[in-house]
Amino acid sequence: MSQASKKSRPTMHDVAAKAGVSQMTVSRVLRGEGYFSQDVKTRVADAAKALGYIQNRLASVQRGMENPMIGVVLPTLKNTVFIDVLAGINDTLAEVGMRPVFGVSEYSEAEEETLVRDMLSWQPCGLILSGIEHTDGLRRTVAQSGVRVAEIMDVEGDAISASFGISQQAAGAEMARHFIAQGHRRVAYIGSQGGSDLRALKRYTAFKSELEAEGGCITYERIANRASSMPLGRELTAACLSDVTDCDAIYFSNDDLAAGGLMHCLSNKVSVPHGVALAGFNDLPFLSALPQRITTTHTPRYEIGALAARYVAGADDVPAKRHMLLAELVVGDTT
Amino acid sequence: MSQASKKSRPTMHDVAAKAGVSQMTVSRVLRGEGYFSQDVKTRVADAAKALGYIQNRLASVQRGMENPMIGVVLPTLKNTVFIDVLAGINDTLAEVGMRPVFGVSEYSEAEEETLVRDMLSWQPCGLILSGIEHTDGLRRTVAQSGVRVAEIMDVEGDAISASFGISQQAAGAEMARHFIAQGHRRVAYIGSQGGSDLRALKRYTAFKSELEAEGGCITYERIANRASSMPLGRELTAACLSDVTDCDAIYFSNDDLAAGGLMHCLSNKVSVPHGVALAGFNDLPFLSALPQRITTTHTPRYEIGALAARYVAGADDVPAKRHMLLAELVVGDTT
DNA sequence: CTGAAAGCGCTAACAA
DNA sequence: TTGTTAGCGCTTTCAG
């Protein structure tokens, strides 16, 4: 009777019965709070272990304890960048005994709102969202819920409370100045994700206006609808170089595409950077294995995830504000 | 008074007060169960929307409802393979309104057990674990918890209830036969993860014994401790080719390493496959962008995740048994 | 069709 | 140092 039946897992009552104490005492011992004798402590610990007791957090949280769970919404899993961010989030949360619940929005703000509503039903103590553009409903919902919210990747715009990312505009503009300095004035742009990647768009916009301000120009622009990948980059580059003969450089929205471009050039004996210069974005580790070092912008992806996680986990050394991390130009030999 | 205070989120009581019905009626309407008039239905729906009501799942689950949450433990986030699996899991769960909670074990069985204990405290309705080797404690814990458990990637060994994966042994043996058929008898093996990747080990063991049975031999073996990556593959290949001069092929534990190997050969004018043959494992999409098509084994990663998710989500068309998916040899031009 | 009562497993507050 | 009481927000059961 006091033993849990086959069907239901043991509760504190079962542990209490086995240890010969009250259920409340079990609660205290297991949390290590309040007072209890050494004897009781070991009896309870033994009983819990013997029964294979596992805490029911739903009940604790329901009673007012903080839920060590963080809702995380990423735009996609197809881009390594977010995997790195995820790793940073997960590692950091794990350090303090918290876990992420996941959702993928596929770059849709409406879907993001739905996901957040859903996650809030588990009463997480924090939320990590991507980007800084959200629906009004989302903003209202999270404001009402009172959970901590971190927005990652982007810091340009109106943050809900804390944002962690880089300046996409500065990164784009810096690359434009580098192009100009290297004498690349006629530039093609190749992107993916059909323009739903708002951060790539911000970068490109800044790149373009800086380039034009410095006397350069965009001679070709192609933003494919598919997800970014090396094969896609190779394909788009082939198309670009056969369409346009008057560009001396290609700016890709990320490294996967740029690496694909480099592969095209390698396989087709297009000299880089003399035939055409190439640059990507992110500085993914695999670049260092390629035959040529692609010029790119290093982004602190893991750090962004880690910092955001520290914030939503309630670390008091991470204030709620705009955290702009450094994105550094990495000059390779493709420009 | 009936309105939620600034601090706490609105409950069914608040909605009930606003709609002029009892809390129980709100519960019924919101779940669409039982009977209620059209009038009551709209009043409740309006009130809920006006208040921005979000269900408190902790309470429902506590009361006996199923928690649409699946605990997922992966060995690493550094290997694209698991990202694909994750995508399959997430997409499939999302279709039925479920979400994954994540943990990364870093290939440690002890860590896996800790993670599972932690996740079970949220009363998830299912668990997806990687591999088929687990601690006894883990097995006891999940047996007692009564949740559905799926084990992915590997099907050779004693599954808890349902396993989804490929035959690592068959994949390794098939590659060995391919090597022999192509005349590659003296083979080097390059791996990573310091041998904690049990699946790679199984593959290699089968590869080796099949190779030797057919008259081939392993002339070099290097399993680095670091995580698998293209740069690592390039580095290890360089070391291998400078150490050993008598191997005519290298079998890599995965595509990242193999691609790194190919890059080394490209950059150092080592002809492939005549100077040395190369083969990887997984058939990652980026291979199609490389200058040469690397021979590899295609693994149905997304499908494994998707199927496992269907099972733990409670789909009745996925029985609890050993699901061995097909891993197909993909012959490229590097062997 | 609608509501009142009971209780899931836990913890804060108080009593012993 | 330990136990008792109340109640978190919800759903099951049973009464109107």
XYZ file of C-alpha atoms (C1' of nucleotides) in Angstrom:
702
model
C 0.000 0.000 0.000
C 2.676 2.445 0.872
C 4.864 0.903 -1.783
C 4.390 2.376 -5.216
C 2.355 0.100 -7.421
C 3.876 -1.136 -10.647
C 2.193 1.682 -12.502
C 3.173 4.818 -10.631
C 6.604 6.017 -9.651
C 7.576 6.289 -6.010
C 6.750 9.567 -4.303
C 8.055 11.223 -1.183
C 5.362 9.391 0.714
C 6.857 6.073 -0.281
C 10.314 7.209 0.728
C 8.950 8.548 4.017
C 7.217 5.285 4.817
C 10.341 3.294 4.094
C 12.523 5.626 6.154
C 10.012 5.851 8.989
C 9.644 9.610 8.876
C 7.089 12.075 7.597
C 6.881 13.114 4.002
C 7.856 16.671 4.936
C 11.082 15.450 6.432
C 11.925 13.663 3.224
C 11.354 16.887 1.347
C 13.710 18.741 3.663
C 16.427 16.136 3.540
C 16.339 15.780 -0.212
C 16.624 19.506 -0.675
C 19.182 19.855 2.085
C 17.155 22.676 3.630
C 16.104 23.215 7.186
C 17.188 21.021 10.064
C 17.351 17.250 10.447
C 19.502 14.770 12.320
C 22.321 12.874 10.709
C 20.459 9.645 11.407
C 17.323 10.753 9.603
C 19.427 12.050 6.761
C 21.037 8.700 6.037
C 17.786 6.767 6.500
C 16.039 9.001 4.002
C 18.932 8.913 1.557
C 19.035 5.133 1.726
C 15.311 4.755 1.291
C 15.315 7.121 -1.676
C 18.129 5.248 -3.342
C 16.573 1.862 -2.644
C 13.279 2.943 -4.154
C 14.922 4.702 -7.073
C 13.100 7.858 -6.110
C 13.141 10.681 -8.605
C 11.906 14.106 -7.689
C 8.688 15.295 -9.315
C 9.609 18.768 -10.392
C 6.164 19.549 -11.693
C 4.924 19.539 -8.133
C 7.767 21.675 -6.797
C 7.420 24.224 -9.532
C 3.694 24.235 -9.096
C 4.313 25.063 -5.460
C 6.429 28.053 -6.405
C 9.955 26.818 -6.942
C 11.843 28.015 -9.987
C 11.751 25.672 -12.956
C 15.325 25.091 -14.150
C 14.166 24.986 -17.739
C 14.859 27.422 -20.538
C 12.815 27.648 -23.704
C 15.025 28.088 -26.749
C 13.725 29.019 -30.177
C 16.124 28.870 -33.093
C 15.308 29.779 -36.686
C 16.851 26.629 -38.128
C 18.968 23.593 -37.431
C 20.342 23.532 -40.958
C 22.888 26.228 -40.304
C 25.960 25.317 -38.260
C 25.932 28.734 -36.713
C 22.936 27.893 -34.604
C 24.410 24.595 -33.620
C 27.370 26.445 -32.140
C 25.031 28.799 -30.358
C 23.098 25.827 -29.083
C 26.287 24.241 -27.805
C 27.102 27.429 -25.924
C 23.620 27.543 -24.465
C 23.553 23.907 -23.499
C 27.013 23.812 -21.933
C 26.326 26.892 -19.876
C 22.905 25.779 -18.721
C 24.250 22.343 -17.829
C 26.791 23.949 -15.511
C 23.971 25.248 -13.354
C 21.710 22.240 -13.708
C 19.323 23.714 -16.218
C 18.060 22.221 -19.477
C 16.817 23.709 -22.713
C 13.511 22.827 -24.352
C 13.698 23.388 -28.063
C 11.718 24.747 -30.895
C 12.620 25.639 -34.469
C 10.771 28.498 -36.093
C 12.030 28.078 -39.662
C 12.513 31.838 -39.749
C 8.809 32.493 -39.182
C 7.764 35.050 -36.580
C 4.289 33.556 -36.351
C 5.708 30.127 -35.694
C 8.003 31.606 -33.080
C 5.043 33.054 -31.249
C 3.253 29.722 -31.271
C 6.337 27.961 -29.968
C 6.836 30.439 -27.171
C 3.210 30.131 -26.040
C 3.642 26.397 -25.994
C 6.849 26.496 -24.014
C 5.512 28.958 -21.486
C 2.917 26.359 -20.539
C 5.764 24.505 -18.805
C 6.580 27.582 -16.737
C 10.232 27.844 -17.746
C 12.266 30.425 -15.909
C 13.690 31.899 -19.080
C 13.518 32.162 -22.831
C 16.149 32.546 -25.518
C 14.898 33.898 -28.826
C 16.728 34.559 -32.065
C 16.854 37.960 -33.646
C 15.194 41.059 -32.415
C 12.159 41.197 -34.662
C 9.107 39.557 -33.115
C 5.343 39.775 -33.373
C 3.503 42.117 -31.032
C 1.699 39.128 -29.599
C 5.007 37.549 -28.687
C 6.134 40.695 -26.938
C 2.917 40.974 -24.982
C 2.970 37.323 -24.040
C 6.478 37.282 -22.676
C 5.993 40.600 -20.910
C 2.990 39.166 -19.099
C 4.714 35.902 -18.313
C 7.466 37.693 -16.463
C 10.196 35.275 -17.510
C 13.675 36.440 -18.362
C 14.156 36.813 -22.095
C 17.407 36.929 -24.038
C 17.544 37.765 -27.721
C 20.545 36.516 -29.598
C 22.526 37.122 -32.793
C 21.403 40.632 -33.422
C 21.611 43.778 -31.353
C 20.355 46.374 -33.802
C 16.787 47.283 -32.949
C 14.432 47.240 -29.966
C 15.307 44.460 -27.571
C 12.771 43.090 -25.097
C 15.253 43.212 -22.261
C 18.670 41.741 -23.050
C 20.274 41.137 -26.411
C 23.474 39.307 -27.253
C 25.071 39.460 -30.637
C 27.186 41.370 -33.038
C 26.604 44.431 -35.128
C 25.545 43.025 -38.473
C 25.814 46.485 -39.963
C 29.383 47.014 -38.812
C 30.367 43.577 -40.115
C 28.899 44.251 -43.544
C 30.430 47.702 -43.777
C 33.837 46.462 -42.694
C 33.851 43.817 -45.397
C 32.904 46.455 -47.972
C 35.858 48.607 -46.953
C 38.131 45.573 -47.178
C 36.860 44.837 -50.705
C 37.513 48.404 -51.772
C 40.961 48.406 -50.210
C 41.802 45.278 -52.172
C 40.572 46.881 -55.353
C 37.394 44.821 -55.684
C 34.838 47.309 -56.930
C 32.411 45.301 -59.016
C 30.838 42.880 -56.601
C 28.296 40.064 -56.834
C 26.232 39.057 -53.801
C 25.043 35.521 -53.216
C 22.675 34.649 -50.401
C 20.182 31.971 -49.390
C 17.110 31.478 -47.221
C 14.994 33.617 -49.543
C 15.588 36.804 -47.601
C 13.962 35.537 -44.420
C 17.329 35.678 -42.721
C 16.967 39.231 -41.469
C 20.512 39.350 -40.129
C 22.070 38.463 -43.475
C 19.902 41.131 -45.002
C 21.067 43.793 -42.562
C 24.629 42.824 -43.249
C 24.158 42.990 -46.973
C 22.378 46.317 -46.835
C 25.224 47.862 -44.870
C 27.772 46.202 -47.139
C 26.093 47.553 -50.221
C 25.736 51.135 -49.062
C 29.291 51.265 -47.761
C 30.546 49.767 -51.013
C 28.642 52.287 -53.060
C 29.760 55.127 -50.855
C 33.331 54.124 -51.592
C 32.860 53.966 -55.335
C 32.050 50.288 -55.756
C 28.877 48.722 -57.045
C 26.787 45.564 -56.919
C 26.702 43.993 -60.363
C 24.778 40.853 -59.507
C 22.516 39.762 -56.706
C 21.106 36.316 -56.129
C 19.292 35.194 -53.024
C 18.147 31.602 -53.423
C 15.149 30.259 -51.583
C 16.844 27.115 -50.378
C 18.711 26.619 -47.132
C 22.337 27.537 -47.173
C 24.834 24.777 -48.012
C 28.139 24.186 -49.733
C 26.565 22.520 -52.777
C 24.162 25.433 -53.135
C 27.082 27.854 -53.008
C 28.863 25.935 -55.691
C 25.799 25.925 -57.887
C 25.032 29.614 -57.427
C 28.623 30.553 -58.072
C 28.664 28.592 -61.299
C 25.505 30.387 -62.359
C 26.853 33.765 -61.325
C 30.145 33.417 -63.145
C 28.489 32.235 -66.310
C 25.908 35.040 -66.188
C 28.140 37.928 -65.242
C 31.576 38.394 -66.633
C 32.277 41.749 -65.114
C 32.438 41.137 -61.374
C 35.747 40.897 -59.634
C 34.507 39.595 -56.308
C 31.642 37.693 -54.727
C 30.347 38.387 -51.234
C 28.508 35.362 -49.867
C 26.033 35.550 -47.011
C 27.986 32.847 -45.185
C 30.924 30.464 -45.260
C 29.076 27.413 -46.547
C 28.124 29.256 -49.674
C 31.604 30.758 -50.002
C 33.260 27.368 -49.614
C 30.997 26.011 -52.320
C 32.100 28.929 -54.469
C 35.727 28.131 -53.844
C 35.117 24.520 -54.828
C 33.599 25.662 -58.081
C 36.615 27.804 -58.810
C 39.040 25.024 -57.900
C 37.282 22.512 -60.099
C 36.960 24.935 -62.984
C 40.407 26.466 -62.805
C 39.138 29.895 -61.965
C 41.972 31.595 -60.154
C 41.153 33.033 -56.735
C 41.442 35.909 -55.962
C 42.811 37.092 -59.326
C 40.032 35.699 -61.455
C 37.455 36.377 -58.790
C 37.732 37.179 -55.087
C 35.544 35.444 -52.519
C 34.441 36.239 -48.989
C 32.075 34.574 -46.559
C 30.807 35.116 -43.056
C 31.167 33.283 -39.723
C 34.671 31.829 -39.857
C 33.542 28.223 -39.465
C 36.294 25.842 -38.342
C 36.267 23.781 -41.528
C 37.593 26.735 -43.501
C 41.052 26.031 -42.175
C 41.034 22.671 -43.962
C 40.334 24.119 -47.393
C 43.070 24.579 -49.993
C 42.731 28.333 -49.715
C 41.893 30.383 -46.660
C 38.620 32.155 -47.355
C 38.307 35.744 -46.165
C 35.456 35.967 -43.706
C 34.165 37.612 -40.547
C 34.621 35.731 -37.326
C 31.483 35.550 -35.213
C 31.558 34.586 -31.529
C 28.704 32.101 -31.842
C 29.428 29.896 -28.870
C 30.037 32.921 -26.674
C 26.744 34.469 -27.697
C 24.915 31.310 -26.663
C 26.884 31.006 -23.463
C 26.315 34.613 -22.397
C 22.633 34.536 -23.209
C 22.307 31.330 -21.213
C 24.067 32.870 -18.242
C 21.642 35.744 -18.363
C 18.446 33.726 -18.528
C 19.790 31.338 -15.917
C 19.775 34.294 -13.588
C 23.500 34.981 -13.278
C 23.854 38.321 -11.565
C 27.013 39.228 -13.456
C 25.168 39.534 -16.758
C 23.075 42.678 -16.729
C 19.989 43.122 -18.887
C 21.274 45.268 -21.686
C 22.600 45.260 -25.209
C 25.669 43.055 -25.332
C 27.556 43.729 -28.519
C 30.323 41.182 -29.020
C 33.184 41.633 -31.394
C 32.956 40.300 -34.948
C 36.407 40.385 -36.447
C 37.392 40.496 -40.089
C 39.572 37.500 -40.941
C 41.591 38.194 -44.042
C 42.470 35.061 -45.965
C 43.958 34.614 -49.388
C 40.760 34.697 -51.395
C 40.526 38.476 -51.501
C -9.123 40.466 -7.028
C -10.309 38.073 -9.671
C -7.916 39.685 -12.106
C -4.404 38.312 -12.045
C -2.057 40.580 -10.190
C 0.950 41.976 -11.985
C 3.067 39.176 -10.586
C 1.214 35.993 -11.424
C -0.088 34.798 -14.736
C -3.825 34.430 -15.283
C -5.321 31.065 -14.345
C -8.512 29.321 -15.323
C -10.128 31.014 -12.358
C -9.416 34.401 -13.854
C -10.807 33.340 -17.191
C -13.843 31.830 -15.474
C -14.535 35.024 -13.552
C -14.285 37.118 -16.698
C -16.540 34.777 -18.652
C -19.007 34.398 -15.828
C -18.746 30.625 -15.585
C -17.064 28.150 -13.285
C -13.436 27.214 -13.568
C -14.420 23.678 -14.488
C -16.333 24.920 -17.487
C -13.306 26.834 -18.670
C -11.280 23.665 -18.434
C -13.787 21.785 -20.537
C -14.085 24.475 -23.175
C -10.364 24.968 -23.529
C -9.812 21.251 -23.984
C -12.862 20.878 -26.186
C -14.035 17.959 -24.087
C -17.434 17.254 -22.616
C -20.502 19.368 -23.295
C -21.016 23.111 -23.279
C -23.212 25.587 -25.105
C -22.047 27.646 -28.036
C -22.608 30.790 -25.995
C -20.395 29.628 -23.148
C -17.791 28.527 -25.615
C -17.376 31.940 -27.201
C -17.504 33.757 -23.860
C -14.724 31.571 -22.504
C -12.647 31.826 -25.666
C -12.961 35.616 -25.652
C -12.052 35.882 -21.999
C -9.035 33.637 -22.451
C -7.791 35.647 -25.376
C -8.406 38.963 -23.654
C -6.457 37.855 -20.606
C -3.693 36.253 -22.642
C -4.326 33.021 -20.825
C -1.745 30.294 -21.243
C -2.401 26.805 -20.012
C -0.370 25.588 -17.046
C 0.709 22.173 -18.191
C 2.418 21.357 -14.939
C -0.962 21.208 -13.283
C -2.549 19.124 -16.021
C 0.280 16.649 -16.090
C 0.299 16.532 -12.323
C -3.348 15.597 -12.509
C -2.602 12.702 -14.825
C -2.503 14.024 -18.356
C 0.331 12.990 -20.636
C 3.204 15.440 -20.840
C 3.943 16.157 -24.496
C 7.642 16.358 -23.783
C 10.414 14.024 -24.873
C 13.809 13.843 -23.222
C 16.583 13.566 -25.795
C 20.168 12.707 -24.927
C 22.772 13.010 -27.654
C 26.466 12.190 -27.287
C 27.630 15.425 -28.892
C 26.590 18.497 -30.807
C 29.930 18.710 -32.587
C 29.046 16.057 -35.126
C 26.631 17.010 -37.895
C 25.190 13.539 -37.796
C 23.426 14.217 -34.538
C 22.174 17.530 -35.790
C 20.412 15.711 -38.602
C 18.985 13.226 -36.144
C 17.856 16.110 -33.990
C 16.177 17.739 -36.954
C 14.302 14.510 -37.634
C 13.268 14.257 -34.008
C 12.221 17.867 -33.720
C 10.249 18.002 -36.973
C 8.382 14.840 -36.148
C 7.593 15.825 -32.574
C 6.459 19.267 -33.691
C 3.909 17.651 -35.995
C 2.140 16.205 -32.982
C 2.666 19.171 -30.686
C 5.480 17.707 -28.663
C 8.821 19.260 -27.752
C 12.224 17.856 -26.948
C 14.236 18.706 -23.826
C 17.922 18.271 -24.471
C 21.011 16.935 -22.893
C 24.459 16.184 -24.243
C 26.382 13.316 -22.685
C 29.776 13.905 -24.346
C 29.909 10.162 -24.948
C 29.786 9.390 -21.223
C 27.396 6.717 -19.953
C 27.535 8.095 -16.438
C 26.620 11.551 -17.661
C 23.819 10.049 -19.688
C 22.362 8.459 -16.577
C 22.505 11.740 -14.701
C 20.811 13.539 -17.557
C 18.036 10.993 -17.800
C 17.336 11.157 -14.062
C 17.131 14.903 -14.355
C 14.804 14.823 -17.309
C 12.510 12.258 -15.781
C 11.804 14.746 -13.017
C 9.702 16.630 -15.555
C 7.633 13.511 -16.224
C 8.209 13.390 -19.972
C 6.204 10.789 -21.846
C 9.236 9.463 -23.682
C 12.984 9.330 -23.961
C 15.353 9.097 -26.903
C 18.820 7.819 -26.096
C 21.852 7.310 -28.315
C 23.498 3.962 -28.711
C 22.559 0.782 -27.025
C 25.155 0.629 -24.269
C 23.940 2.127 -21.027
C 24.641 1.822 -17.333
C 22.594 -0.650 -15.297
C 21.313 2.235 -13.253
C 19.977 3.880 -16.386
C 18.194 0.717 -17.397
C 16.618 0.283 -13.987
C 15.586 3.908 -13.829
C 13.823 4.007 -17.145
C 12.213 0.622 -16.574
C 10.717 1.897 -13.337
C 9.654 5.194 -14.836
C 7.536 3.420 -17.388
C 8.170 5.959 -20.144
C 8.649 4.896 -23.744
C 12.297 4.671 -24.657
C 13.858 4.704 -28.108
C 17.517 3.998 -28.705
C 19.008 5.385 -31.867
C 21.960 4.940 -34.228
C 22.825 1.413 -33.277
C 20.828 -1.802 -33.336
C 23.464 -4.352 -32.451
C 23.076 -5.390 -28.849
C 20.387 -5.486 -26.175
C 17.846 -2.766 -26.673
C 15.648 -1.540 -23.842
C 12.534 -1.699 -25.959
C 12.867 -0.124 -29.381
C 15.999 0.656 -31.353
C 16.395 2.586 -34.578
C 19.578 2.592 -36.558
C 21.765 0.806 -38.994
C 23.997 -2.195 -38.744
C 27.411 -0.720 -38.038
C 28.950 -4.131 -38.587
C 27.405 -4.594 -42.012
C 28.490 -1.091 -43.023
C 32.080 -1.706 -41.977
C 32.224 -5.095 -43.637
C 30.744 -3.818 -46.861
C 33.343 -1.079 -47.102
C 36.079 -3.657 -46.521
C 34.803 -5.746 -49.409
C 34.680 -2.654 -51.597
C 38.300 -1.831 -50.718
C 39.377 -5.366 -51.588
C 37.411 -5.299 -54.830
C 39.210 -2.113 -55.817
C 42.555 -3.640 -54.988
C 43.181 -1.654 -51.812
C 44.772 -4.172 -49.480
C 47.067 -2.151 -47.264
C 44.800 0.139 -45.346
C 45.242 2.892 -42.776
C 42.442 3.746 -40.346
C 41.895 7.241 -38.994
C 39.361 7.949 -36.282
C 38.559 10.517 -33.622
C 36.725 10.875 -30.323
C 39.356 8.766 -28.561
C 37.461 5.522 -29.022
C 34.452 6.634 -26.997
C 32.373 6.553 -30.147
C 31.268 2.938 -29.766
C 29.536 2.877 -33.112
C 32.645 3.909 -35.021
C 34.486 1.228 -33.117
C 32.001 -1.478 -34.089
C 32.243 -0.383 -37.684
C 36.004 -0.450 -37.633
C 36.157 -3.836 -35.943
C 33.928 -5.364 -38.589
C 35.844 -3.559 -41.335
C 39.131 -4.854 -40.068
C 38.128 -8.480 -39.673
C 36.427 -8.565 -43.047
C 39.462 -6.934 -44.636
C 41.809 -9.439 -43.066
C 39.538 -12.313 -43.992
C 39.842 -11.194 -47.581
C 43.594 -10.902 -47.530
C 44.001 -7.251 -46.668
C 45.615 -5.727 -43.619
C 45.657 -2.637 -41.438
C 49.046 -0.962 -41.706
C 48.326 2.098 -39.589
C 45.790 3.056 -37.006
C 45.288 6.441 -35.445
C 42.375 7.413 -33.239
C 42.786 10.980 -32.051
C 41.252 12.183 -28.826
C 39.797 15.324 -30.273
C 36.334 15.768 -31.725
C 35.984 14.944 -35.374
C 36.452 17.793 -37.857
C 37.761 18.524 -41.318
C 40.917 20.248 -40.065
C 41.633 17.270 -37.807
C 41.236 14.933 -40.752
C 43.632 16.975 -42.786
C 46.172 16.986 -39.994
C 45.912 13.270 -39.288
C 46.149 12.435 -42.960
C 49.302 14.496 -43.305
C 50.787 12.664 -40.344
C 49.698 9.294 -41.663
C 51.098 9.777 -45.134
C 54.412 11.002 -43.825
C 54.652 8.141 -41.315
C 53.521 5.294 -43.489
C 54.552 4.936 -47.085
C 53.030 1.578 -47.730
C 49.290 2.078 -47.434
C 47.172 2.350 -50.518
C 43.995 3.504 -48.863
C 42.688 5.278 -45.775
C 39.383 4.449 -44.116
C 38.158 7.377 -42.042
C 35.611 7.034 -39.266
C 33.513 9.729 -40.920
C 33.160 12.196 -43.767
C 34.563 15.222 -41.989
C 37.842 13.457 -41.462
C 37.795 12.051 -44.989
C 37.128 15.473 -46.497
C 40.032 16.863 -44.516
C 42.119 14.039 -45.944
C 41.068 14.905 -49.455
C 42.006 18.528 -48.847
C 45.452 17.466 -47.741
C 45.880 15.423 -50.899
C 44.618 18.234 -53.108
C 46.945 20.763 -51.548
C 49.928 18.420 -51.628
C 49.394 16.989 -55.073
C 48.799 13.490 -53.814
C 46.694 11.827 -56.474
C 43.451 10.256 -55.313
C 42.744 7.361 -55.595
C 45.952 6.338 -57.381
C 48.344 7.710 -54.812
C 46.016 6.874 -51.987
C 42.328 5.962 -51.852
C 39.970 7.571 -49.332
C 36.624 6.639 -47.855
C 34.434 8.159 -45.178
C 31.119 7.480 -43.529
C 27.688 9.202 -43.466
C 27.390 10.765 -46.907
C 27.041 14.309 -45.632
C 25.547 16.749 -48.149
C 28.652 18.909 -48.434
C 30.542 16.045 -50.081
C 28.801 16.813 -53.330
C 30.495 20.208 -53.419
C 34.034 18.851 -53.156
C 36.304 18.543 -56.196
C 36.168 14.761 -55.939
C 33.277 12.609 -54.813
C 34.395 10.767 -51.694
C 33.352 7.139 -51.351
C 31.238 6.768 -48.260
C 28.304 4.985 -46.657
C 24.993 6.786 -46.689
C 23.256 6.817 -43.329
C 19.554 7.664 -42.944
C 20.128 10.062 -40.079
C 17.042 12.212 -40.383
C 14.867 9.135 -40.824
C 16.309 7.533 -37.711
C 15.412 10.593 -35.674
C 12.002 10.847 -37.257
C 11.107 7.206 -36.688
C 12.341 7.202 -33.109
C 10.312 10.333 -32.457
C 7.194 8.756 -33.906
C 7.675 5.818 -31.605
C 8.166 7.743 -28.387
C 5.364 10.091 -29.340
C 3.133 7.058 -29.144
C 2.387 6.465 -32.814
C 0.743 3.072 -33.075
C 2.270 2.331 -36.459
C 5.791 2.077 -35.031
C 6.093 -1.134 -33.048
C 8.628 -1.584 -30.256
C 11.305 -3.621 -31.931
C 14.630 -3.451 -33.667
C 14.331 -1.147 -36.660
C 17.292 -1.662 -38.921
C 17.396 0.966 -41.633
C 19.433 0.672 -44.766
C 22.962 2.095 -44.900
C 24.044 2.157 -48.489
C 27.552 2.180 -49.896
C 28.062 5.260 -52.068
C 30.940 4.711 -54.448
C 32.651 7.943 -55.433
C 35.876 8.528 -57.315
C 38.244 8.420 -54.352
C 38.465 4.623 -54.245
C -25.173 21.174 -20.122
C -22.826 23.058 -15.682
C -20.720 23.144 -11.007
C -18.703 21.518 -6.437
C -15.533 18.526 -4.267
C -11.380 15.851 -4.101
C -6.643 15.319 -4.861
C -2.076 14.820 -8.099
C 3.128 15.579 -5.300
C 5.204 18.919 -3.455
C 6.825 23.101 -0.177
C 5.923 27.469 2.872
C 4.349 28.498 7.259
C 3.407 27.249 11.449
C 2.912 24.059 15.523
C 4.816 20.733 18.597
C 14.549 18.599 15.099
C 10.125 16.862 13.244
C 5.152 16.835 11.871
C 0.650 19.081 10.417
C -2.006 22.010 7.561
C -3.011 24.391 3.438
C -2.939 25.020 -1.339
C -0.291 25.706 -6.272
C -3.765 25.014 -11.080
C -5.645 21.641 -13.031
C -8.834 17.275 -14.315
C -11.675 13.235 -12.747
C -15.868 12.069 -10.644
C -20.214 12.775 -9.387
C -24.307 15.773 -8.395
C -27.465 18.856 -10.045
